[in-house]
Amino acid sequence: MSDRLPEAPDEPVPFLRFGPRPDRTTYEGWQEFRRTRELFVPVKKISLAEYRLLSPRKRSLHDLHRAATHVNMRMEETPMSAVVTTLMRSRIQNNAMRIGPSTLDGLMINGGGYQGKTETACRTAAEFEDTWRDLFERYPAYYLDPMPGTRDLIAPVAYCQTPVKATPIGLCEAILDFYGAPYGKNLRGMIRNVRESIKAHATTVLLIDDITRLKMHREDDQDTLDLIRGLMDLDVTLVLIGVNIPRSGLLREGWHDPRTKQWVYAPLKKGKSYNPDASTQTERRFDLVNLAPFDYSSDAGIAAFVDHLVGIENQIRLFNAGPGTLSEGEMPEYLYRRTHGIVGLLRRLAEDGLVKAMESGLEDLTTDLLDEITINLGNVPGRDDGRDAEAGEIPDVDTAPKRKPGPRPRRGRNSVYDDRGTPSAAEG
Ligand SMILES: Nc1ncnc2c1ncn2[C@@H]1O[C@H](COP(=O)(O)OP(=O)(O)O)[C@@H](O)[C@H]1O
Ligand SMILES: [Mg+2]
Protein backbone atom coordinates (compact mmCIF):
# COMPACT_ATOMS: atom_id res chain seq x y z
CA MET A 1 0.00 0.00 0.00
CA SER A 2 1.34 3.39 -0.98
CA ASP A 3 -0.21 6.16 1.05
CA ARG A 4 -0.49 5.02 4.59
CA LEU A 5 -2.73 6.82 7.00
CA PRO A 6 -0.54 8.65 9.47
CA GLU A 7 -2.58 7.04 12.26
CA ALA A 8 -2.32 3.51 10.92
CA PRO A 9 -0.58 1.07 13.24
CA ASP A 10 2.76 -0.24 12.04
CA GLU A 11 1.59 -3.80 12.26
CA PRO A 12 -1.66 -5.75 12.26
CA VAL A 13 -3.37 -6.31 15.61
CA PRO A 14 -1.76 -9.55 16.69
CA PHE A 15 -3.70 -9.75 19.93
CA LEU A 16 -7.06 -10.28 18.27
CA ARG A 17 -7.93 -13.67 16.88
CA PHE A 18 -9.60 -13.97 13.54
CA GLY A 19 -12.53 -16.37 13.69
CA PRO A 20 -13.81 -18.54 16.51
CA ARG A 21 -11.75 -20.09 19.26
CA PRO A 22 -10.27 -23.46 18.38
CA ASP A 23 -12.54 -26.39 19.14
CA ARG A 24 -10.24 -28.77 20.95
CA THR A 25 -12.56 -31.71 20.42
CA THR A 26 -11.37 -32.06 16.81
CA TYR A 27 -7.89 -32.86 15.60
CA GLU A 28 -7.52 -29.54 13.77
CA GLY A 29 -8.83 -27.54 16.71
CA TRP A 30 -6.60 -29.36 19.16
CA GLN A 31 -3.54 -28.68 17.02
CA GLU A 32 -4.44 -25.00 16.80
CA PHE A 33 -4.88 -24.83 20.57
CA ARG A 34 -1.56 -26.58 21.09
CA ARG A 35 0.33 -24.32 18.70
CA THR A 36 -1.20 -21.03 19.80
CA ARG A 37 -1.73 -21.53 23.52
CA GLU A 38 1.37 -19.58 24.54
CA LEU A 39 1.41 -17.01 21.78
CA PHE A 40 -0.68 -14.22 23.26
CA VAL A 41 1.43 -11.19 24.09
CA PRO A 42 0.07 -8.96 26.88
CA VAL A 43 0.10 -5.22 26.32
CA LYS A 44 3.05 -3.26 27.69
CA LYS A 45 2.46 -1.52 30.98
CA ILE A 46 2.48 2.24 30.53
CA SER A 47 1.68 5.08 32.90
CA LEU A 48 -1.35 7.31 32.62
CA ALA A 49 0.94 10.17 31.56
CA GLU A 50 2.36 8.08 28.71
CA TYR A 51 -1.14 6.99 27.73
CA ARG A 52 -2.31 10.59 27.51
CA LEU A 53 0.49 11.35 25.06
CA LEU A 54 -0.82 8.74 22.58
CA SER A 55 -2.93 9.73 19.61
CA PRO A 56 -6.65 8.93 19.97
CA ARG A 57 -6.28 5.97 17.63
CA LYS A 58 -3.28 4.55 19.48
CA ARG A 59 -5.13 5.08 22.72
CA SER A 60 -8.11 3.07 21.59
CA LEU A 61 -5.84 0.32 20.27
CA HIS A 62 -4.08 0.32 23.61
CA ASP A 63 -7.43 -0.02 25.40
CA LEU A 64 -8.39 -2.88 23.12
CA HIS A 65 -5.11 -4.61 23.84
CA ARG A 66 -5.61 -4.02 27.58
CA ALA A 67 -9.05 -5.64 27.39
CA ALA A 68 -7.56 -8.56 25.45
CA THR A 69 -4.84 -8.90 28.08
CA HIS A 70 -7.46 -9.11 30.80
CA VAL A 71 -9.38 -11.93 29.15
CA ASN A 72 -6.26 -13.86 28.22
CA MET A 73 -4.60 -14.07 31.59
CA ARG A 74 -2.06 -16.84 31.98
CA MET A 75 -2.64 -20.09 33.78
CA GLU A 76 -0.82 -19.91 37.09
CA GLU A 77 0.46 -23.08 38.65
CA THR A 78 -1.21 -23.69 42.00
CA PRO A 79 -0.17 -26.29 44.60
CA MET A 80 -3.31 -28.21 43.63
CA SER A 81 -2.71 -28.09 39.88
CA ALA A 82 0.95 -29.03 40.41
CA VAL A 83 -0.10 -32.36 41.94
CA VAL A 84 -2.27 -33.16 38.93
CA THR A 85 0.31 -32.00 36.41
CA THR A 86 3.16 -33.96 37.97
CA LEU A 87 1.21 -37.18 38.16
CA MET A 88 -0.24 -36.81 34.69
CA ARG A 89 3.16 -36.06 33.18
CA SER A 90 4.80 -39.08 34.73
CA ARG A 91 1.94 -41.42 33.78
CA ILE A 92 1.91 -40.26 30.18
CA GLN A 93 5.66 -40.40 29.82
CA ASN A 94 6.14 -43.79 31.43
CA ASN A 95 3.35 -45.27 29.38
CA ALA A 96 4.55 -43.72 26.16
CA MET A 97 7.99 -45.29 26.61
CA ARG A 98 6.75 -48.71 27.66
CA ILE A 99 7.48 -51.38 25.09
CA GLY A 100 6.42 -54.61 26.77
CA PRO A 101 2.89 -56.01 26.77
CA SER A 102 1.98 -54.85 30.26
CA THR A 103 -1.06 -52.63 30.59
CA LEU A 104 -0.91 -48.88 30.91
CA ASP A 105 -1.90 -47.17 34.12
CA GLY A 106 -4.64 -44.63 33.69
CA LEU A 107 -5.55 -41.47 35.52
CA MET A 108 -8.79 -40.04 36.82
CA ILE A 109 -8.97 -36.34 37.60
CA ASN A 110 -11.69 -35.48 40.04
CA GLY A 111 -12.91 -32.08 41.19
CA GLY A 112 -15.83 -29.67 41.28
CA GLY A 113 -16.79 -27.30 38.47
CA TYR A 114 -14.52 -24.34 37.59
CA GLN A 115 -11.62 -25.82 39.52
CA GLY A 116 -9.43 -26.01 36.44
CA LYS A 117 -9.67 -29.69 35.54
CA THR A 118 -10.11 -29.16 31.82
CA GLU A 119 -7.47 -26.48 31.41
CA THR A 120 -4.91 -28.22 33.59
CA ALA A 121 -5.33 -31.54 31.80
CA CYS A 122 -5.37 -30.05 28.30
CA ARG A 123 -2.29 -27.96 28.90
CA THR A 124 -0.34 -30.86 30.39
CA ALA A 125 -1.31 -33.06 27.46
CA ALA A 126 -0.39 -30.34 24.95
CA GLU A 127 2.97 -29.93 26.62
CA PHE A 128 3.56 -33.68 26.31
CA GLU A 129 2.60 -33.55 22.65
CA ASP A 130 5.06 -30.70 22.03
CA THR A 131 7.87 -32.79 23.48
CA TRP A 132 6.76 -35.92 21.65
CA ARG A 133 6.54 -34.20 18.28
CA ASP A 134 9.86 -32.54 18.84
CA LEU A 135 11.50 -35.93 19.45
CA PHE A 136 9.93 -37.56 16.41
CA GLU A 137 10.75 -34.66 14.17
CA ARG A 138 14.32 -34.90 15.32
CA TYR A 139 14.50 -38.64 14.67
CA PRO A 140 12.24 -39.07 11.65
CA ALA A 141 13.33 -42.69 11.21
CA TYR A 142 10.99 -43.52 14.05
CA TYR A 143 7.98 -42.01 12.35
CA LEU A 144 5.23 -44.52 12.06
CA ASP A 145 3.77 -45.39 8.70
CA PRO A 146 0.18 -44.28 8.76
CA MET A 147 -2.20 -47.11 8.09
CA PRO A 148 -3.36 -47.33 4.48
CA GLY A 149 -6.78 -45.88 3.86
CA THR A 150 -6.68 -43.46 6.77
CA ARG A 151 -5.86 -39.81 6.89
CA ASP A 152 -2.17 -39.74 7.56
CA LEU A 153 -2.14 -37.64 10.64
CA ILE A 154 -0.28 -38.32 13.80
CA ALA A 155 -2.34 -37.46 16.86
CA PRO A 156 -0.32 -38.24 20.00
CA VAL A 157 -3.15 -36.75 22.07
CA ALA A 158 -6.88 -37.06 21.48
CA TYR A 159 -9.30 -34.96 23.52
CA CYS A 160 -13.03 -35.40 23.67
CA GLN A 161 -15.89 -34.24 25.79
CA THR A 162 -18.73 -36.44 26.91
CA PRO A 163 -21.97 -35.04 25.45
CA VAL A 164 -24.66 -33.93 27.91
CA LYS A 165 -26.92 -36.86 28.81
CA ALA A 166 -24.61 -39.09 26.82
CA THR A 167 -25.24 -42.69 26.01
CA PRO A 168 -22.28 -45.02 25.49
CA ILE A 169 -22.76 -44.70 21.73
CA GLY A 170 -22.79 -40.90 22.04
CA LEU A 171 -19.47 -40.96 23.85
CA CYS A 172 -17.95 -43.21 21.19
CA GLU A 173 -19.17 -40.78 18.54
CA ALA A 174 -17.47 -37.95 20.40
CA ILE A 175 -14.17 -39.86 20.32
CA LEU A 176 -14.54 -40.71 16.64
CA ASP A 177 -15.43 -37.08 15.88
CA PHE A 178 -12.00 -36.04 17.13
CA TYR A 179 -10.46 -37.98 14.26
CA GLY A 180 -13.28 -37.36 11.81
CA ALA A 181 -13.56 -41.17 11.65
CA PRO A 182 -16.68 -43.06 10.58
CA TYR A 183 -19.07 -44.36 13.23
CA GLY A 184 -19.81 -48.05 13.75
CA LYS A 185 -23.23 -49.68 13.45
CA ASN A 186 -23.49 -50.61 17.11
CA LEU A 187 -21.50 -50.22 20.30
CA ARG A 188 -19.14 -53.04 19.40
CA GLY A 189 -18.50 -51.53 15.97
CA MET A 190 -18.01 -48.10 17.51
CA ILE A 191 -15.39 -49.36 19.93
CA ARG A 192 -13.66 -51.22 17.13
CA ASN A 193 -13.45 -48.00 15.13
CA VAL A 194 -12.14 -46.14 18.17
CA ARG A 195 -9.42 -48.76 18.56
CA GLU A 196 -8.50 -48.52 14.89
CA SER A 197 -8.35 -44.74 14.96
CA ILE A 198 -6.09 -44.81 17.99
CA LYS A 199 -3.74 -47.20 16.22
CA ALA A 200 -3.84 -45.42 12.88
CA HIS A 201 -3.09 -42.02 14.35
CA ALA A 202 -0.52 -43.26 16.87
CA THR A 203 -2.45 -41.82 19.78
CA THR A 204 -0.84 -42.44 23.14
CA VAL A 205 -3.07 -40.30 25.36
CA LEU A 206 -6.85 -40.24 25.26
CA LEU A 207 -8.51 -37.58 27.39
CA ILE A 208 -12.20 -38.00 28.08
CA ASP A 209 -13.58 -34.92 29.76
CA ASP A 210 -16.79 -34.69 31.79
CA ILE A 211 -17.07 -38.47 31.97
CA THR A 212 -19.47 -38.09 34.90
CA ARG A 213 -22.15 -36.95 32.46
CA LEU A 214 -22.61 -40.65 31.83
CA LYS A 215 -25.12 -41.78 34.37
CA MET A 216 -24.04 -44.93 36.09
CA HIS A 217 -26.41 -45.45 38.92
CA ARG A 218 -29.22 -47.24 37.15
CA GLU A 219 -29.56 -50.99 36.87
CA ASP A 220 -29.69 -50.86 33.10
CA ASP A 221 -26.45 -48.95 32.77
CA GLN A 222 -24.37 -52.06 32.30
CA ASP A 223 -23.72 -50.83 28.76
CA THR A 224 -21.97 -47.79 30.18
CA LEU A 225 -19.76 -49.83 32.46
CA ASP A 226 -18.99 -52.20 29.60
CA LEU A 227 -17.96 -49.21 27.52
CA ILE A 228 -15.67 -47.92 30.23
CA ARG A 229 -14.09 -51.33 30.43
CA GLY A 230 -13.78 -51.33 26.65
CA LEU A 231 -11.94 -48.00 26.83
CA MET A 232 -9.70 -49.33 29.56
CA ASP A 233 -8.66 -52.14 27.22
CA LEU A 234 -7.42 -49.66 24.63
CA ASP A 235 -3.70 -49.34 24.22
CA VAL A 236 -3.52 -45.71 25.41
CA THR A 237 -3.03 -43.74 28.57
CA LEU A 238 -6.64 -43.08 29.47
CA VAL A 239 -7.32 -39.85 31.33
CA LEU A 240 -10.86 -39.58 32.67
CA ILE A 241 -11.98 -36.22 34.00
CA GLY A 242 -15.13 -35.61 35.99
CA VAL A 243 -17.04 -34.13 38.89
CA ASN A 244 -17.47 -36.35 41.91
CA ILE A 245 -16.08 -39.50 40.33
CA PRO A 246 -16.26 -41.49 43.59
CA ARG A 247 -20.03 -41.09 43.70
CA SER A 248 -20.61 -41.51 39.99
CA GLY A 249 -20.51 -45.29 39.87
CA LEU A 250 -17.35 -45.21 37.76
CA LEU A 251 -15.39 -46.96 40.48
CA ARG A 252 -18.09 -49.50 41.15
CA GLU A 253 -16.39 -52.40 39.46
CA GLY A 254 -12.95 -51.52 40.71
CA TRP A 255 -11.31 -51.96 44.10
CA HIS A 256 -8.92 -49.74 45.95
CA ASP A 257 -5.40 -51.04 46.49
CA PRO A 258 -4.15 -49.33 49.65
CA ARG A 259 -0.56 -50.31 48.86
CA THR A 260 -0.29 -48.33 45.63
CA LYS A 261 -3.29 -46.10 46.42
CA GLN A 262 -4.65 -46.98 42.99
CA TRP A 263 -8.01 -48.22 41.77
CA VAL A 264 -7.78 -51.63 40.18
CA TYR A 265 -10.08 -53.21 37.63
CA ALA A 266 -9.90 -56.93 37.04
CA PRO A 267 -9.51 -58.00 33.41
CA LEU A 268 -12.75 -58.76 31.62
CA LYS A 269 -13.54 -62.37 30.93
CA LYS A 270 -12.69 -63.44 27.42
CA GLY A 271 -15.72 -63.11 25.21
CA LYS A 272 -17.10 -60.19 27.19
CA SER A 273 -14.30 -57.97 26.08
CA TYR A 274 -14.52 -55.70 23.05
CA ASN A 275 -10.82 -56.18 22.52
CA PRO A 276 -9.79 -59.24 20.50
CA ASP A 277 -6.30 -59.13 22.06
CA ALA A 278 -7.71 -59.01 25.55
CA SER A 279 -6.29 -62.41 26.46
CA THR A 280 -3.00 -60.60 26.98
CA GLN A 281 -4.64 -58.06 29.23
CA THR A 282 -4.07 -58.00 32.91
CA GLU A 283 -5.78 -55.79 35.43
CA ARG A 284 -5.98 -52.06 34.81
CA ARG A 285 -4.78 -49.58 37.40
CA PHE A 286 -5.91 -45.99 37.83
CA ASP A 287 -4.71 -43.16 39.99
CA LEU A 288 -7.49 -40.97 41.26
CA VAL A 289 -6.26 -37.43 41.79
CA ASN A 290 -8.22 -34.50 43.18
CA LEU A 291 -8.09 -30.94 41.98
CA ALA A 292 -9.32 -28.99 44.97
CA PRO A 293 -9.99 -25.27 45.53
CA PHE A 294 -7.56 -23.12 47.50
CA ASP A 295 -7.66 -23.78 51.20
CA TYR A 296 -7.91 -20.82 53.53
CA SER A 297 -7.62 -22.72 56.79
CA SER A 298 -3.84 -22.96 57.01
CA ASP A 299 -0.97 -20.50 56.71
CA ALA A 300 0.44 -22.42 53.75
CA GLY A 301 -2.98 -22.40 52.07
CA ILE A 302 -3.40 -18.67 52.53
CA ALA A 303 0.13 -18.03 51.28
CA ALA A 304 -0.60 -20.04 48.11
CA PHE A 305 -3.83 -18.10 47.54
CA VAL A 306 -2.07 -14.77 48.00
CA ASP A 307 0.67 -15.90 45.58
CA HIS A 308 -2.00 -16.66 43.04
CA LEU A 309 -3.48 -13.20 43.54
CA VAL A 310 -0.07 -11.63 42.95
CA GLY A 311 0.09 -13.61 39.71
CA ILE A 312 -3.22 -12.14 38.56
CA GLU A 313 -2.29 -8.70 39.80
CA ASN A 314 0.81 -8.65 37.59
CA GLN A 315 -1.37 -9.11 34.57
CA ILE A 316 -3.69 -6.24 35.38
CA ARG A 317 -3.38 -3.21 33.13
CA LEU A 318 -5.30 -0.52 35.04
CA PHE A 319 -3.77 2.88 35.57
CA ASN A 320 -4.67 3.16 39.25
CA ALA A 321 -4.10 -0.46 40.30
CA GLY A 322 -0.65 -0.83 41.76
CA PRO A 323 1.09 -3.75 43.45
CA GLY A 324 -1.02 -5.19 46.26
CA THR A 325 -4.35 -4.36 44.61
CA LEU A 326 -5.58 -7.92 45.02
CA SER A 327 -3.05 -9.41 47.38
CA GLU A 328 -3.01 -6.96 50.27
CA GLY A 329 -5.33 -5.64 52.94
CA GLU A 330 -8.82 -7.03 53.10
CA MET A 331 -8.77 -8.15 49.45
CA PRO A 332 -7.55 -11.76 49.82
CA GLU A 333 -10.19 -12.53 52.41
CA TYR A 334 -12.85 -10.75 50.40
CA LEU A 335 -11.94 -12.64 47.22
CA TYR A 336 -11.86 -15.93 49.06
CA ARG A 337 -15.30 -15.31 50.48
CA ARG A 338 -16.73 -14.49 47.07
CA THR A 339 -15.08 -17.35 45.18
CA HIS A 340 -14.54 -20.02 47.84
CA GLY A 341 -11.01 -20.36 46.52
CA ILE A 342 -12.22 -21.75 43.20
CA VAL A 343 -9.80 -20.60 40.45
CA GLY A 344 -12.42 -20.33 37.73
CA LEU A 345 -14.75 -18.19 39.84
CA LEU A 346 -11.87 -15.96 40.81
CA ARG A 347 -11.02 -15.48 37.17
CA ARG A 348 -14.66 -14.69 36.35
CA LEU A 349 -14.87 -12.09 39.09
CA ALA A 350 -11.53 -10.53 38.14
CA GLU A 351 -12.38 -10.39 34.42
CA ASP A 352 -15.76 -8.76 35.02
CA GLY A 353 -14.25 -6.41 37.57
CA LEU A 354 -11.60 -5.36 35.09
CA VAL A 355 -14.20 -4.56 32.44
CA LYS A 356 -16.11 -2.46 34.94
CA ALA A 357 -12.96 -0.74 36.15
CA MET A 358 -12.13 0.35 32.61
CA GLU A 359 -15.70 1.33 31.69
CA SER A 360 -16.29 3.38 34.81
CA GLY A 361 -12.96 5.15 34.55
CA LEU A 362 -12.10 4.06 38.09
CA GLU A 363 -9.09 2.14 36.69
CA ASP A 364 -8.76 0.21 39.92
CA LEU A 365 -10.18 -2.91 41.54
CA THR A 366 -11.80 -2.26 44.90
CA THR A 367 -14.18 -4.29 47.05
CA ASP A 368 -16.86 -1.69 46.36
CA LEU A 369 -16.50 -2.20 42.64
CA LEU A 370 -16.43 -5.99 42.99
CA ASP A 371 -19.53 -5.82 45.19
CA GLU A 372 -21.41 -4.65 42.12
CA ILE A 373 -20.56 -7.79 40.22
CA THR A 374 -22.63 -10.91 40.22
CA ILE A 375 -20.62 -14.00 39.44
CA ASN A 376 -22.91 -15.39 36.79
CA LEU A 377 -22.58 -19.14 36.84
CA GLY A 378 -25.13 -19.82 34.17
CA ASN A 379 -23.75 -20.58 30.77
CA VAL A 380 -22.45 -17.51 29.06
CA PRO A 381 -22.29 -18.13 25.32
CA GLY A 382 -18.81 -17.78 23.91
CA ARG A 383 -17.20 -17.74 27.33
CA ASP A 384 -17.41 -21.25 28.58
CA ASP A 385 -17.83 -24.55 26.92
CA GLY A 386 -21.31 -25.73 27.70
CA ARG A 387 -21.58 -26.91 31.28
CA ASP A 388 -24.04 -29.44 32.58
CA ALA A 389 -25.44 -28.21 35.89
CA GLU A 390 -27.06 -31.58 36.51
CA ALA A 391 -23.66 -33.25 36.40
CA GLY A 392 -22.37 -30.83 39.04
CA GLU A 393 -20.22 -28.83 36.63
CA ILE A 394 -21.49 -25.53 38.01
CA PRO A 395 -20.53 -25.19 41.69
CA ASP A 396 -23.39 -24.71 44.08
CA VAL A 397 -21.83 -22.01 46.25
CA ASP A 398 -22.94 -18.61 47.50
CA THR A 399 -20.93 -15.99 45.65
CA ALA A 400 -23.10 -12.98 46.54
CA PRO A 401 -21.33 -9.98 48.05
CA LYS A 402 -22.28 -9.44 51.68
CA ARG A 403 -23.10 -5.77 51.75
CA LYS A 404 -21.90 -3.89 54.74
CA PRO A 405 -24.59 -2.08 56.73
CA GLY A 406 -24.71 1.69 56.74
CA PRO A 407 -24.31 4.23 53.94
CA ARG A 408 -21.85 3.31 51.24
CA PRO A 409 -19.27 5.83 50.15
CA ARG A 410 -19.80 7.25 46.70
CA ARG A 411 -17.10 6.61 44.21
CA GLY A 412 -16.58 6.15 40.53
CA ARG A 413 -17.97 8.22 37.72
CA ASN A 414 -21.04 6.10 37.06
CA SER A 415 -22.15 5.41 40.60
CA VAL A 416 -24.96 7.96 40.40
CA TYR A 417 -26.83 5.61 38.09
CA ASP A 418 -26.79 2.78 40.58
CA ASP A 419 -29.96 2.02 42.43
CA ARG A 420 -28.78 1.86 46.01
CA GLY A 421 -32.31 1.17 47.30
CA THR A 422 -32.59 -2.36 45.97
CA PRO A 423 -29.22 -4.03 46.14
CA SER A 424 -30.82 -7.45 45.75
CA ALA A 425 -31.99 -6.51 42.25
CA ALA A 426 -28.39 -6.66 41.12
CA GLU A 427 -28.06 -10.21 42.30
CA GLY A 428 -30.70 -11.46 39.86
N1 LIG B 1 -4.26 -22.68 37.41
C1 LIG B 1 -5.06 -21.75 36.89
N2 LIG B 1 -4.66 -20.46 36.83
C2 LIG B 1 -5.47 -19.54 36.30
N3 LIG B 1 -6.68 -19.77 35.81
C3 LIG B 1 -7.14 -21.02 35.84
C4 LIG B 1 -6.36 -22.08 36.38
N4 LIG B 1 -7.06 -23.22 36.29
C5 LIG B 1 -8.23 -22.87 35.71
N5 LIG B 1 -8.28 -21.58 35.44
C6 LIG B 1 -9.40 -20.88 34.80
O1 LIG B 1 -10.60 -21.28 35.43
C7 LIG B 1 -11.64 -21.47 34.49
C8 LIG B 1 -12.29 -22.82 34.69
O2 LIG B 1 -11.37 -23.85 34.40
P1 LIG B 1 -11.81 -25.25 33.80
O3 LIG B 1 -10.57 -25.99 33.47
O4 LIG B 1 -12.79 -25.06 32.69
O5 LIG B 1 -12.52 -25.90 35.07
P2 LIG B 1 -13.28 -27.30 35.21
O6 LIG B 1 -12.94 -28.13 34.02
O7 LIG B 1 -12.75 -27.87 36.49
O8 LIG B 1 -14.74 -26.97 35.33
C9 LIG B 1 -11.03 -21.30 33.12
O9 LIG B 1 -11.41 -20.04 32.62
C10 LIG B 1 -9.54 -21.34 33.35
O10 LIG B 1 -8.87 -20.53 32.46
MG1 LIG C 1 -14.19 -28.89 32.51
XYZ file of C-alpha atoms in Angstrom, residues 2 43-44 95 141 179 181 224 232 259 284-285 319 345 362 385-386 392 423:
19
model
C 1.337 3.392 -0.978
C 0.103 -5.217 26.322
C 3.047 -3.262 27.688
C 3.350 -45.273 29.384
C 13.328 -42.691 11.206
C -10.461 -37.983 14.257
C -13.557 -41.170 11.648
C -21.974 -47.794 30.177
C -9.702 -49.331 29.558
C -0.562 -50.306 48.864
C -5.976 -52.063 34.810
C -4.781 -49.581 37.399
C -3.769 2.885 35.570
C -14.754 -18.187 39.844
C -12.096 4.061 38.089
C -17.826 -24.550 26.917
C -21.310 -25.730 27.697
C -22.367 -30.832 39.037
C -29.216 -4.033 46.143
